[in-house]
Each structure stands twice: as C-alpha cells, then as structure tokens.
Amino acid sequence: MSDNKKTTIVLFSGDYDKAMAAYIIANGAAAYDHDVTIFHTFWGLNALRKDAQVPVKKGLMEKLFGKMMPRGADKMGLSKMNYLGMGQKMIKSVVKKHNALPLPQLVEMAQEQDVKLIACTMTMDLLGLKKEELLDEIEYGGVAAYIGEAENGNVSLFI
Amino acid sequence: MSDNKKTTIVLFSGDYDKAMAAYIIANGAAAYDHDVTIFHTFWGLNALRKDAQVPVKKGLMEKLFGKMMPRGADKMGLSKMNYLGMGQKMIKSVVKKHNALPLPQLVEMAQEQDVKLIACTMTMDLLGLKKEELLDEIEYGGVAAYIGEAENGNVSLFI
Amino acid sequence: MSDNKKTTIVLFSGDYDKAMAAYIIANGAAAYDHDVTIFHTFWGLNALRKDAQVPVKKGLMEKLFGKMMPRGADKMGLSKMNYLGMGQKMIKSVVKKHNALPLPQLVEMAQEQDVKLIACTMTMDLLGLKKEELLDEIEYGGVAAYIGEAENGNVSLFI
C-alpha cells in the first residue's frame, strides 16, 4: 500500500456537468499525488460507454435501458437547464471557448494519470450493460471493492 | 466507542435509485464490520415513511407536503427517466429479475444489521412529518447528532 | 494549522433545499468548532450571487447563462416538486413558520462563524460570472485549493 493520500469518488449521476466535476476533482487529486478511484454505478456507468453501438444480446428491459441511456460521456445531458440538449451545447461551447477540457478528454486524462476506473457489476446487470459496451482498460467490482477503496481514504465523495 | 471503521451517510434525496445506492453501500459497509449511520433529511425522510396512512393533526402546508410526498420506500420515483413512474417500474422489474433486493427489503436488512437510522427532527418539522408516520425503531436527532457521527468516521457521503 | 476537526463541502447544486442542507451542516460543524470550507462550483455559485444586477461586460453565452441562472440564494428553486416556484414558496413559508433560517440568513451566519466560502474560478469563467457579481469577503480558488482543504479533513461532502 502506498503512502499517498487517497480520494475515492462514487459517480452515480449520468449528468454531463456532474461527471465533469467528478473527473476534474479526480484529475486534480491525481496531479497532487493522490491514489484516485472512481466507482461508476447506475447512470454514472454511461460515462464509460463506448460511443459506437456494440452488438450484444439483451433482454427486452435491458434493450430499452440501453436505448434510453446516453452512449458515452459526450452524449450525456445537463443536471440543470438542459432544455432538450441546448444547455449541454452551451456548456460544451463555453468549455471550448475557455480552453477547458470536455468530458471525453477528462476521462482520457484520468486514464493516463492512472486513476482507477471501476464499473459496478451489480448495476451493470440491472441496466443490462455488457463489458463489450464499456471502455477498455477499466476494472470491475461490486460494493465490496468500493468499501475496500474508500475506507482507507482521505476524501470520499458521492456525485 | 468501538474500534470498527465507520461509515456515515446523509440521505437527502427522495429518489428510489439514490436511496437504493445509499442502502446498498450501508449494507455493504455493515457486512464489512463498519459502524454505519444513515441520517435521513429532507426528501430522504420518505424512505422511512410507513406505507399506511396514519391519522395525525397537521397544518395546511404540512398536509400538502404529506400528500405530495411518496408514502414509503416502495413508492419513491427515479432520479432519471422516471417518465411518470415507468422508469421506476422498469428498475423494480430488473431488480426482481436479477434477484437483487428492492428498496423496502434493503431498509429491513439495514435494520437487521444494526445500521443506525436517524430521522432529522428539524426537517420533520418543516415537512410536517410526525413520528407516528415513520418506521418504528429508528432514532431521532438534529445536525449535532450528524456531526457527532460523521466527524470520527472513515467514509462520509451525501446522497 | 489548527487542531480543530475539519469539514469541507463542495456545493455543486443550485437548488434551494440542497444549499440549505449544505449551509445547515456547515453552520452546525462550525458551532462544534470545526474549521469549515464550502467550495462553490457550477450552479452552487448562484448561492453567492448578489441579488442586485451588476453591470459587467460579457460574451453572448455568458449573458445567456447570467439571465437563466437565479440571482442569489433567495431566488434558487427546489430540487423536487418545484412546480414553477410553488414548492420553493412552500418551503420558505414553513421555514418562517417554524422559526428556521432561510438560505440568505444561513449564508450570513456562515460568514459570521468564519466558514470559508470559496468560489471556483474555473466554473466562474465557464458560466461568465465576475467577482463584482458575487458577495464580498469570499475567497477564490480552483481544484487545487479544494484538494488542499479536503485532504486533511474529517468530513467531506459533495452536495
């Protein structure tokens, strides 16, 4: 076990702005030498979805969830003032204008900084998401994995 | 004071999926020998409501809040894609299909595992909820009780 | 560095009820001698806006965000059951009736108790908020400031 400080984030939300906040904090903590883990559960799993459609066998409910949920970080909506996607376009536009990083690049940067990205297997089952649909080089685990990470940490957040 | 690790959760949200996440984390932490407390405030109090209507005297505003808020864990809506209750039905259906526990059973399991369930008395006052309307065998407290629990903990979350 | 316990809150949400919860916890922790910091980011910045309109130069997007976002704590909506402002009126009415403090007074009390209020400069840029539009006597910082506060803390919350 390293002597580094430790930040553990549960990303439950599937909102573009909340996921941005989660990944900005994660990348910031990693830059300050924290060991950082993001545990993606429920709608937060969508931040890990590939944007291409991946053909996988699913039940009816799981197909429906698959269709209703955004395919990847770039397609997620805002938590506030989304207005059928206009708010999200506005955020992306100001992110670009101010040379900030859009969400897909924040996820990439996190992977480059060795932030541990875990997908919650229990909610993957519930929502019918398959490993083939999620980004490569992530880890998989349940609530035990989360507790193990969080209980020795310095900063723990639920977003 | 025990030597166990300690997890303290503020459950503010009245959403079915967020309350599920809170109780899954709480039950997981309890299984790993944490002392666990869930402090229910604002809409999170609805997870502790009995499903039967309990006759109590209330002012007009409090009656209105009482009518507008879901009566118990089983009746709470989703944070996303609720679509007038369809999303909640879908979640309940996949929870059943995958042999996961629905919210009311998660609350029961938490009580069996001695997770401390606290109802925030200040917001009970605001929303006009009476002790008779909430589950038996829970505790009552204010922000001081919460701080007392959280400040010596290892994991603290706001959900 | 003081020997006090430490509570650090990220206020991301622009909802009246969530901001109330954040400030009640902050004031409670301060009363129990914690060093308390609230780091305001994204919509949470609106809790720090002055209610008067302040003439500042802005680009088109920033003007639009400025118009769409509530001007100050008193004008924020509810996270649930807002119903075009009715829910917010109801909450304010019961807060008054039960002699609880409305949000603007909770912010004042936090300032009197030396709770450190930080505005996130990166999201101020994104949303086009200028220092002139925010309350006096607050501090400014980015994610590094937040990590610095949170990593040595006892309670850390994302609201």
Short mmCIF file of C-alpha atoms in Angstrom, two decimals:
data_model
loop_
_atom_site.label_atom_id
_atom_site.label_comp_id
_atom_site.label_asym_id
_atom_site.label_seq_id
_atom_site.Cartn_x
_atom_site.Cartn_y
_atom_site.Cartn_z
CA MET A 1 0.00 0.00 0.00
CA SER A 2 1.37 3.38 -0.96
CA ASP A 3 1.78 6.27 1.45
CA ASN A 4 -0.11 8.57 -0.89
CA LYS A 5 -3.29 10.31 0.14
CA LYS A 6 -6.37 8.70 -1.32
CA THR A 7 -9.51 10.07 -2.99
CA THR A 8 -12.48 7.81 -3.76
CA ILE A 9 -15.46 9.00 -5.77
CA VAL A 10 -18.76 7.22 -6.39
CA LEU A 11 -20.09 8.51 -9.71
CA PHE A 12 -23.81 7.73 -9.59
CA SER A 13 -25.01 10.60 -11.77
CA GLY A 14 -25.33 10.44 -15.52
CA ASP A 15 -25.28 14.23 -15.93
CA TYR A 16 -22.59 15.83 -18.09
CA ASP A 17 -21.87 18.63 -15.61
CA LYS A 18 -21.72 16.36 -12.55
CA ALA A 19 -19.45 13.89 -14.37
CA MET A 20 -17.24 16.85 -15.37
CA ALA A 21 -16.99 17.87 -11.71
CA ALA A 22 -16.14 14.29 -10.71
CA TYR A 23 -13.40 13.96 -13.31
CA ILE A 24 -11.96 17.45 -12.65
CA ILE A 25 -11.65 16.61 -8.94
CA ALA A 26 -10.20 13.17 -9.79
CA ASN A 27 -7.61 14.62 -12.18
CA GLY A 28 -6.77 17.38 -9.71
CA ALA A 29 -6.27 14.92 -6.86
CA ALA A 30 -4.13 12.67 -9.10
CA ALA A 31 -1.98 15.69 -10.02
CA TYR A 32 -1.39 16.17 -6.27
CA ASP A 33 -0.25 12.56 -5.96
CA HIS A 34 -3.40 11.06 -4.56
CA ASP A 35 -4.34 7.49 -5.39
CA VAL A 36 -7.71 8.08 -7.02
CA THR A 37 -10.58 5.71 -7.71
CA ILE A 38 -13.87 6.46 -9.45
CA PHE A 39 -16.52 3.82 -8.84
CA HIS A 40 -19.20 4.13 -11.56
CA THR A 41 -22.66 2.93 -10.61
CA PHE A 42 -26.20 3.37 -12.01
CA TRP A 43 -26.32 6.25 -14.54
CA GLY A 44 -22.65 7.08 -13.94
CA LEU A 45 -21.82 3.93 -15.94
CA ASN A 46 -22.80 5.87 -19.07
CA ALA A 47 -19.60 7.93 -18.77
CA LEU A 48 -17.75 4.68 -19.56
CA ARG A 49 -19.87 3.63 -22.56
CA LYS A 50 -18.24 3.47 -25.96
CA ASP A 51 -19.88 5.81 -28.44
CA ALA A 52 -20.17 3.15 -31.12
CA GLN A 53 -23.07 0.72 -30.94
CA VAL A 54 -21.78 -2.69 -29.89
CA PRO A 55 -23.95 -5.67 -30.88
CA VAL A 56 -24.73 -7.69 -27.74
CA LYS A 57 -27.61 -9.99 -26.80
CA LYS A 58 -30.04 -8.46 -24.30
CA GLY A 59 -33.47 -8.96 -22.79
CA LEU A 60 -36.28 -6.52 -23.60
CA MET A 61 -35.89 -4.31 -20.49
CA GLU A 62 -32.14 -4.17 -20.91
CA LYS A 63 -32.55 -3.20 -24.59
CA LEU A 64 -34.90 -0.41 -23.53
CA PHE A 65 -32.47 0.91 -20.91
CA GLY A 66 -29.71 0.66 -23.50
CA LYS A 67 -31.69 2.82 -25.93
CA MET A 68 -32.79 5.37 -23.35
CA MET A 69 -29.36 5.93 -21.83
CA PRO A 70 -26.70 8.10 -23.49
CA ARG A 71 -23.96 6.23 -25.30
CA GLY A 72 -20.79 7.66 -23.79
CA ALA A 73 -19.57 10.74 -21.98
CA ASP A 74 -20.05 13.06 -24.94
CA LYS A 75 -23.79 12.44 -25.14
CA MET A 76 -24.79 12.98 -21.53
CA GLY A 77 -27.23 15.79 -20.66
CA LEU A 78 -27.04 18.55 -18.04
CA SER A 79 -28.41 18.26 -14.50
CA LYS A 80 -29.97 21.73 -14.82
CA MET A 81 -31.33 23.79 -17.69
CA ASN A 82 -30.81 21.00 -20.20
CA TYR A 83 -33.73 22.25 -22.36
CA LEU A 84 -33.68 19.27 -24.74
CA GLY A 85 -29.93 19.46 -25.10
CA MET A 86 -29.47 23.22 -25.51
CA GLY A 87 -27.88 23.64 -22.08
CA GLN A 88 -25.44 20.84 -22.86
CA LYS A 89 -24.50 22.54 -26.16
CA MET A 90 -23.97 25.80 -24.25
CA ILE A 91 -21.67 24.14 -21.72
CA LYS A 92 -19.67 22.44 -24.47
CA SER A 93 -19.38 25.76 -26.27
CA VAL A 94 -18.04 27.65 -23.23
CA VAL A 95 -15.74 24.74 -22.33
CA LYS A 96 -14.21 25.05 -25.81
CA LYS A 97 -14.04 28.85 -25.68
CA HIS A 98 -12.20 28.85 -22.36
CA ASN A 99 -9.84 26.04 -23.41
CA ALA A 100 -11.20 23.75 -20.71
CA LEU A 101 -11.38 20.01 -21.37
CA PRO A 102 -14.67 18.42 -22.46
CA LEU A 103 -15.75 15.28 -20.63
CA PRO A 104 -14.37 12.60 -23.00
CA GLN A 105 -10.90 14.22 -22.77
CA LEU A 106 -11.20 14.41 -18.97
CA VAL A 107 -11.85 10.65 -18.94
CA GLU A 108 -8.82 10.05 -21.16
CA MET A 109 -6.63 12.21 -18.94
CA ALA A 110 -7.80 10.27 -15.90
CA GLN A 111 -6.77 7.02 -17.57
CA GLU A 112 -3.36 8.50 -18.42
CA GLN A 113 -2.93 9.57 -14.79
CA ASP A 114 -3.74 6.04 -13.58
CA VAL A 115 -6.99 6.98 -11.94
CA LYS A 116 -8.63 3.62 -11.25
CA LEU A 117 -11.96 3.47 -13.11
CA ILE A 118 -14.25 0.77 -11.72
CA ALA A 119 -17.61 -0.23 -13.20
CA CYS A 120 -20.15 -1.55 -10.69
CA THR A 121 -21.04 -5.06 -11.83
CA MET A 122 -24.33 -5.21 -9.92
CA THR A 123 -25.80 -2.16 -11.64
CA MET A 124 -24.32 -3.27 -14.99
CA ASP A 125 -26.50 -6.37 -14.56
CA LEU A 126 -29.56 -4.32 -13.63
CA LEU A 127 -29.21 -1.93 -16.58
CA GLY A 128 -28.11 -4.69 -18.95
CA LEU A 129 -24.72 -3.17 -19.79
CA LYS A 130 -22.08 -5.62 -21.07
CA LYS A 131 -18.29 -5.30 -20.78
CA GLU A 132 -18.05 -5.06 -24.58
CA GLU A 133 -20.03 -1.81 -24.43
CA LEU A 134 -17.68 -0.13 -21.94
CA LEU A 135 -14.24 1.41 -22.41
CA ASP A 136 -11.24 -0.91 -22.43
CA GLU A 137 -8.78 -0.97 -19.53
CA ILE A 138 -11.25 -0.35 -16.77
CA GLU A 139 -11.84 -2.57 -13.73
CA TYR A 140 -14.94 -4.32 -12.48
CA GLY A 141 -16.20 -4.75 -8.95
CA GLY A 142 -19.09 -4.59 -6.52
CA VAL A 143 -19.82 -2.75 -3.30
CA ALA A 144 -17.05 -4.72 -1.50
CA ALA A 145 -14.47 -3.29 -3.91
CA TYR A 146 -15.83 0.20 -3.21
CA ILE A 147 -15.73 -0.18 0.59
CA GLY A 148 -12.18 -1.53 0.33
CA GLU A 149 -11.07 1.56 -1.57
CA ALA A 150 -12.99 4.14 0.44
CA GLU A 151 -12.38 3.03 4.00
CA ASN A 152 -8.68 3.91 3.96
CA GLY A 153 -9.14 7.14 2.07
CA ASN A 154 -8.85 10.83 2.90
CA VAL A 155 -11.52 12.26 0.63
CA SER A 156 -14.68 10.35 -0.25
CA LEU A 157 -17.44 11.81 -2.39
CA PHE A 158 -20.77 10.66 -3.84
CA ILE A 159 -21.57 12.54 -7.02
CA MET B 1 -16.55 3.60 21.29
CA SER B 2 -15.83 0.58 19.11
CA ASP B 3 -12.66 0.11 17.08
CA ASN B 4 -14.68 -0.56 13.96
CA LYS B 5 -14.38 1.58 10.88
CA LYS B 6 -17.28 3.96 10.49
CA THR B 7 -19.47 4.98 7.53
CA THR B 8 -21.92 7.88 7.81
CA ILE B 9 -24.40 8.70 5.06
CA VAL B 10 -26.69 11.72 4.77
CA LEU B 11 -29.69 10.60 2.72
CA PHE B 12 -31.16 13.86 1.40
CA SER B 13 -32.63 12.50 -1.81
CA GLY B 14 -36.11 11.05 -2.14
CA ASP B 15 -35.28 9.16 -5.34
CA TYR B 16 -35.70 5.37 -5.43
CA ASP B 17 -32.41 4.77 -7.23
CA LYS B 18 -30.37 7.08 -4.99
CA ALA B 19 -31.89 5.58 -1.85
CA MET B 20 -31.06 2.10 -3.24
CA ALA B 21 -27.43 3.19 -3.69
CA ALA B 22 -27.35 4.58 -0.14
CA TYR B 23 -28.74 1.40 1.39
CA ILE B 24 -26.57 -0.92 -0.74
CA ILE B 25 -23.45 0.96 0.42
CA ALA B 26 -24.73 0.96 4.01
CA ASN B 27 -25.45 -2.78 3.99
CA GLY B 28 -22.12 -3.49 2.30
CA ALA B 29 -20.20 -1.45 4.86
CA ALA B 30 -22.08 -3.16 7.72
CA ALA B 31 -21.17 -6.56 6.24
CA TYR B 32 -17.53 -5.46 6.44
CA ASP B 33 -17.95 -4.61 10.13
CA HIS B 34 -18.31 -0.86 9.81
CA ASP B 35 -20.49 1.01 12.27
CA VAL B 36 -22.96 2.58 9.85
CA THR B 37 -25.35 5.50 10.28
CA ILE B 38 -27.84 6.87 7.77
CA PHE B 39 -29.07 10.35 8.63
CA HIS B 40 -32.35 10.98 6.75
CA THR B 41 -33.14 14.61 5.98
CA PHE B 42 -35.50 16.48 3.64
CA TRP B 43 -36.88 14.11 0.94
CA GLY B 44 -34.79 11.22 2.24
CA LEU B 45 -37.21 11.03 5.18
CA ASN B 46 -39.73 9.47 2.79
CA ALA B 47 -37.68 6.25 2.77
CA LEU B 48 -38.69 5.88 6.43
CA ARG B 49 -42.41 6.57 5.95
CA LYS B 50 -44.88 3.79 6.71
CA ASP B 51 -46.92 2.86 3.66
CA ALA B 52 -50.20 3.01 5.55
CA GLN B 53 -51.85 6.39 6.07
CA VAL B 54 -51.51 7.39 9.71
CA PRO B 55 -54.08 9.90 11.01
CA VAL B 56 -52.23 12.86 12.53
CA LYS B 57 -53.14 16.51 13.01
CA LYS B 58 -51.37 18.86 10.63
CA GLY B 59 -51.45 22.42 9.35
CA LEU B 60 -52.40 23.12 5.73
CA MET B 61 -48.86 23.31 4.33
CA GLU B 62 -47.83 20.18 6.17
CA LYS B 63 -50.91 18.34 4.83
CA LEU B 64 -49.96 19.42 1.31
CA PHE B 65 -46.37 18.20 1.69
CA GLY B 66 -47.74 14.98 3.17
CA LYS B 67 -49.92 14.42 0.11
CA MET B 68 -47.26 15.35 -2.43
CA MET B 69 -44.51 13.17 -0.97
CA PRO B 70 -44.33 9.40 -1.53
CA ARG B 71 -45.51 7.28 1.36
CA GLY B 72 -42.60 4.93 1.96
CA ALA B 73 -39.62 3.48 0.16
CA ASP B 74 -41.67 1.43 -2.28
CA LYS B 75 -43.40 4.50 -3.75
CA MET B 76 -40.40 6.72 -4.47
CA GLY B 77 -39.66 7.76 -8.08
CA LEU B 78 -36.44 7.63 -10.09
CA SER B 79 -33.90 10.47 -10.29
CA LYS B 80 -33.68 9.99 -14.07
CA MET B 81 -36.04 8.79 -16.76
CA ASN B 82 -38.93 8.41 -14.35
CA TYR B 83 -41.49 9.08 -17.11
CA LEU B 84 -44.49 9.25 -14.79
CA GLY B 85 -43.42 6.12 -12.96
CA MET B 86 -42.43 3.90 -15.90
CA GLY B 87 -38.72 4.12 -15.13
CA GLN B 88 -39.39 3.11 -11.55
CA LYS B 89 -41.42 0.09 -12.74
CA MET B 90 -38.55 -0.85 -15.05
CA ILE B 91 -36.00 -0.68 -12.23
CA LYS B 92 -38.22 -2.76 -9.95
CA SER B 93 -38.68 -5.29 -12.73
CA VAL B 94 -34.94 -5.72 -13.39
CA VAL B 95 -34.20 -5.78 -9.65
CA LYS B 96 -36.61 -8.72 -9.37
CA LYS B 97 -35.27 -10.45 -12.48
CA HIS B 98 -31.67 -10.29 -11.24
CA ASN B 99 -32.60 -11.36 -7.71
CA ALA B 100 -31.42 -8.06 -6.28
CA LEU B 101 -33.23 -6.58 -3.28
CA PRO B 102 -35.88 -3.89 -3.75
CA LEU B 103 -35.62 -0.80 -1.54
CA PRO B 104 -38.03 -1.81 1.27
CA GLN B 105 -36.08 -5.06 1.76
CA LEU B 106 -32.79 -3.13 1.75
CA VAL B 107 -34.15 -0.97 4.57
CA GLU B 108 -35.19 -4.07 6.53
CA MET B 109 -31.78 -5.65 6.02
CA ALA B 110 -30.13 -2.47 7.27
CA GLN B 111 -32.24 -2.62 10.44
CA GLU B 112 -31.28 -6.29 10.93
CA GLN B 113 -27.60 -5.39 10.54
CA ASP B 114 -27.93 -2.65 13.19
CA VAL B 115 -27.37 0.21 10.79
CA LYS B 116 -28.39 3.26 12.80
CA LEU B 117 -31.27 5.01 11.02
CA ILE B 118 -31.73 8.60 12.19
CA ALA B 119 -34.55 10.91 11.14
CA CYS B 120 -33.68 14.62 11.10
CA THR B 121 -36.07 16.31 13.51
CA MET B 122 -35.64 19.79 12.04
CA THR B 123 -36.74 18.78 8.54
CA MET B 124 -39.51 16.56 10.01
CA ASP B 125 -40.85 19.78 11.50
CA LEU B 126 -40.52 21.67 8.22
CA LEU B 127 -42.25 18.98 6.16
CA GLY B 128 -44.78 18.24 8.89
CA LEU B 129 -43.84 14.57 9.34
CA LYS B 130 -44.73 13.02 12.71
CA LYS B 131 -43.03 10.13 14.49
CA GLU B 132 -46.21 8.06 14.11
CA GLU B 133 -45.79 8.22 10.32
CA LEU B 134 -42.25 6.84 10.33
CA LEU B 135 -40.93 3.30 10.83
CA ASP B 136 -40.57 2.03 14.38
CA GLU B 137 -37.17 1.51 15.97
CA ILE B 138 -35.43 4.43 14.34
CA GLU B 139 -33.65 7.27 16.14
CA TYR B 140 -34.21 11.00 16.07
CA GLY B 141 -31.68 13.81 16.02
CA GLY B 142 -30.56 17.08 14.55
CA VAL B 143 -27.43 18.37 12.87
CA ALA B 144 -25.45 17.95 16.13
CA ALA B 145 -26.18 14.20 16.09
CA TYR B 146 -24.99 14.04 12.49
CA ILE B 147 -21.73 15.92 13.17
CA GLY B 148 -21.09 13.68 16.17
CA GLU B 149 -21.40 10.56 13.99
CA ALA B 150 -19.54 11.85 10.95
CA GLU B 151 -16.53 13.54 12.49
CA ASN B 152 -14.96 10.30 13.71
CA GLY B 153 -15.79 8.34 10.59
CA ASN B 154 -13.80 6.90 7.70
CA VAL B 155 -16.33 7.25 4.90
CA SER B 156 -18.85 10.10 4.77
CA LEU B 157 -21.28 10.56 1.91
CA PHE B 158 -24.10 12.95 0.99
CA ILE B 159 -26.63 11.23 -1.26
CA MET C 1 -2.65 24.64 11.16
CA SER C 2 -5.24 24.37 13.90
CA ASP C 3 -6.03 21.19 15.83
CA ASN C 4 -9.71 21.56 15.07
CA LYS C 5 -11.65 18.94 13.18
CA LYS C 6 -12.32 19.94 9.59
CA THR C 7 -15.40 19.77 7.35
CA THR C 8 -15.14 20.50 3.63
CA ILE C 9 -18.20 20.75 1.40
CA VAL C 10 -18.37 21.05 -2.39
CA LEU C 11 -21.59 22.88 -3.20
CA PHE C 12 -22.29 21.96 -6.83
CA SER C 13 -26.06 22.17 -6.70
CA GLY C 14 -28.06 25.33 -7.34
CA ASP C 15 -31.17 24.02 -5.56
CA TYR C 16 -32.56 25.98 -2.60
CA ASP C 17 -33.13 22.87 -0.47
CA LYS C 18 -29.71 21.34 -1.16
CA ALA C 19 -27.97 24.64 -0.46
CA MET C 20 -29.96 24.87 2.80
CA ALA C 21 -28.70 21.40 3.77
CA ALA C 22 -25.12 22.39 2.91
CA TYR C 23 -25.26 25.59 4.98
CA ILE C 24 -27.04 23.93 7.92
CA ILE C 25 -24.33 21.26 8.08
CA ALA C 26 -21.63 23.93 7.68
CA ASN C 27 -23.05 26.11 10.45
CA GLY C 28 -23.55 23.07 12.69
CA ALA C 29 -19.97 21.91 12.18
CA ALA C 30 -18.68 25.45 12.85
CA ALA C 31 -20.69 25.56 16.09
CA TYR C 32 -18.86 22.35 17.11
CA ASP C 33 -15.52 24.04 16.45
CA HIS C 34 -14.77 22.53 13.06
CA ASP C 35 -12.83 24.53 10.51
CA VAL C 36 -15.35 24.60 7.70
CA THR C 37 -14.95 25.33 4.00
CA ILE C 38 -17.64 25.47 1.33
CA PHE C 39 -16.24 25.29 -2.20
CA HIS C 40 -18.89 26.64 -4.61
CA THR C 41 -18.74 25.29 -8.16
CA PHE C 42 -21.09 25.19 -11.17
CA TRP C 43 -24.69 26.03 -10.11
CA GLY C 44 -23.67 26.30 -6.46
CA LEU C 45 -22.03 29.62 -7.36
CA ASN C 46 -25.51 31.11 -7.55
CA ALA C 47 -25.77 30.94 -3.75
CA LEU C 48 -23.03 33.60 -3.70
CA ARG C 49 -24.58 35.94 -6.29
CA LYS C 50 -25.67 39.39 -5.20
CA ASP C 51 -29.37 39.96 -5.74
CA ALA C 52 -28.85 43.29 -7.44
CA GLN C 53 -27.95 43.32 -11.14
CA VAL C 54 -24.32 44.33 -11.52
CA PRO C 55 -23.34 45.80 -14.89
CA VAL C 56 -20.42 43.78 -16.28
CA LYS C 57 -19.21 43.09 -19.81
CA LYS C 58 -19.94 39.58 -21.05
CA GLY C 59 -20.00 37.49 -24.20
CA LEU C 60 -23.31 36.21 -25.58
CA MET C 61 -23.22 32.74 -23.97
CA GLU C 62 -22.19 34.20 -20.64
CA LYS C 63 -25.03 36.75 -20.83
CA LEU C 64 -27.46 33.92 -21.51
CA PHE C 65 -26.21 31.87 -18.54
CA GLY C 66 -26.40 35.02 -16.43
CA LYS C 67 -30.05 35.51 -17.35
CA MET C 68 -31.03 31.86 -16.92
CA MET C 69 -29.41 31.40 -13.51
CA PRO C 70 -31.00 32.67 -10.26
CA ARG C 71 -29.53 35.87 -8.88
CA GLY C 72 -28.66 34.93 -5.30
CA ALA C 73 -29.63 32.42 -2.64
CA ASP C 74 -33.13 33.76 -2.19
CA LYS C 75 -34.13 33.05 -5.79
CA MET C 76 -32.99 29.44 -6.14
CA GLY C 77 -35.58 26.73 -6.90
CA LEU C 78 -36.22 23.38 -5.24
CA SER C 79 -34.61 20.07 -6.31
CA LYS C 80 -38.02 18.36 -6.06
CA MET C 81 -41.59 19.48 -6.50
CA ASN C 82 -40.62 22.96 -7.55
CA TYR C 83 -43.76 23.35 -9.69
CA LEU C 84 -42.75 26.67 -11.25
CA GLY C 85 -41.73 28.06 -7.88
CA MET C 86 -44.64 26.90 -5.73
CA GLY C 87 -42.55 24.30 -3.88
CA GLN C 88 -39.96 26.94 -3.12
CA LYS C 89 -42.65 29.27 -1.73
CA MET C 90 -43.95 26.40 0.41
CA ILE C 91 -40.51 25.69 1.84
CA LYS C 92 -39.93 29.37 2.59
CA SER C 93 -43.32 29.52 4.26
CA VAL C 94 -42.68 26.54 6.57
CA VAL C 95 -39.15 27.77 7.30
CA LYS C 96 -40.68 31.03 8.51
CA LYS C 97 -43.46 29.31 10.44
CA HIS C 98 -41.03 27.06 12.33
CA ASN C 99 -38.57 29.89 13.00
CA ALA C 100 -35.87 28.20 10.95
CA LEU C 101 -33.44 30.34 8.98
CA PRO C 102 -33.98 30.97 5.26
CA LEU C 103 -31.00 30.46 2.97
CA PRO C 104 -29.71 34.06 2.75
CA GLN C 105 -29.56 34.22 6.57
CA LEU C 106 -27.80 30.84 6.69
CA VAL C 107 -25.14 32.26 4.34
CA GLU C 108 -24.76 35.35 6.57
CA MET C 109 -24.44 33.18 9.67
CA ALA C 110 -21.76 31.10 7.96
CA GLN C 111 -19.80 34.27 7.21
CA GLU C 112 -20.14 35.38 10.84
CA GLN C 113 -18.87 31.98 12.01
CA ASP C 114 -15.82 32.26 9.73
CA VAL C 115 -16.85 29.46 7.43
CA LYS C 116 -14.51 29.84 4.47
CA LEU C 117 -16.59 30.45 1.33
CA ILE C 118 -14.62 29.77 -1.85
CA ALA C 119 -15.86 30.43 -5.39
CA CYS C 120 -14.44 28.09 -8.06
CA THR C 121 -12.66 30.33 -10.57
CA MET C 122 -12.73 27.78 -13.39
CA THR C 123 -16.51 27.43 -13.39
CA MET C 124 -16.90 31.21 -12.87
CA ASP C 125 -15.09 31.53 -16.20
CA LEU C 126 -17.29 28.91 -17.86
CA LEU C 127 -20.55 30.45 -16.66
CA GLY C 128 -19.30 34.01 -17.17
CA LEU C 129 -19.67 35.10 -13.55
CA LYS C 130 -17.50 38.04 -12.46
CA LYS C 131 -16.21 38.83 -8.97
CA GLU C 132 -18.33 42.01 -8.94
CA GLU C 133 -21.46 39.85 -9.15
CA LEU C 134 -20.60 37.73 -6.09
CA LEU C 135 -20.76 38.52 -2.38
CA ASP C 136 -17.91 40.46 -0.83
CA GLU C 137 -15.42 38.82 1.53
CA ILE C 138 -15.34 35.45 -0.14
CA GLU C 139 -12.25 33.67 -1.45
CA TYR C 140 -11.37 32.42 -4.91
CA GLY C 141 -9.62 29.24 -5.96
CA GLY C 142 -9.51 26.24 -8.24
CA VAL C 143 -9.46 22.49 -7.77
CA ALA C 144 -6.00 22.69 -6.12
CA ALA C 145 -7.45 24.88 -3.36
CA TYR C 146 -10.23 22.36 -2.87
CA ILE C 147 -7.89 19.34 -2.66
CA GLY C 148 -5.70 21.23 -0.20
CA GLU C 149 -8.69 21.83 2.09
CA ALA C 150 -10.30 18.41 1.77
CA GLU C 151 -7.32 16.08 2.06
CA ASN C 152 -6.68 16.87 5.72
CA GLY C 153 -10.33 16.90 6.70
CA ASN C 154 -12.61 14.66 8.74
CA VAL C 155 -15.88 15.14 6.89
CA SER C 156 -16.03 15.75 3.14
CA LEU C 157 -19.28 16.06 1.24
CA PHE C 158 -20.37 16.75 -2.34
CA ILE C 159 -23.79 18.39 -2.41
#
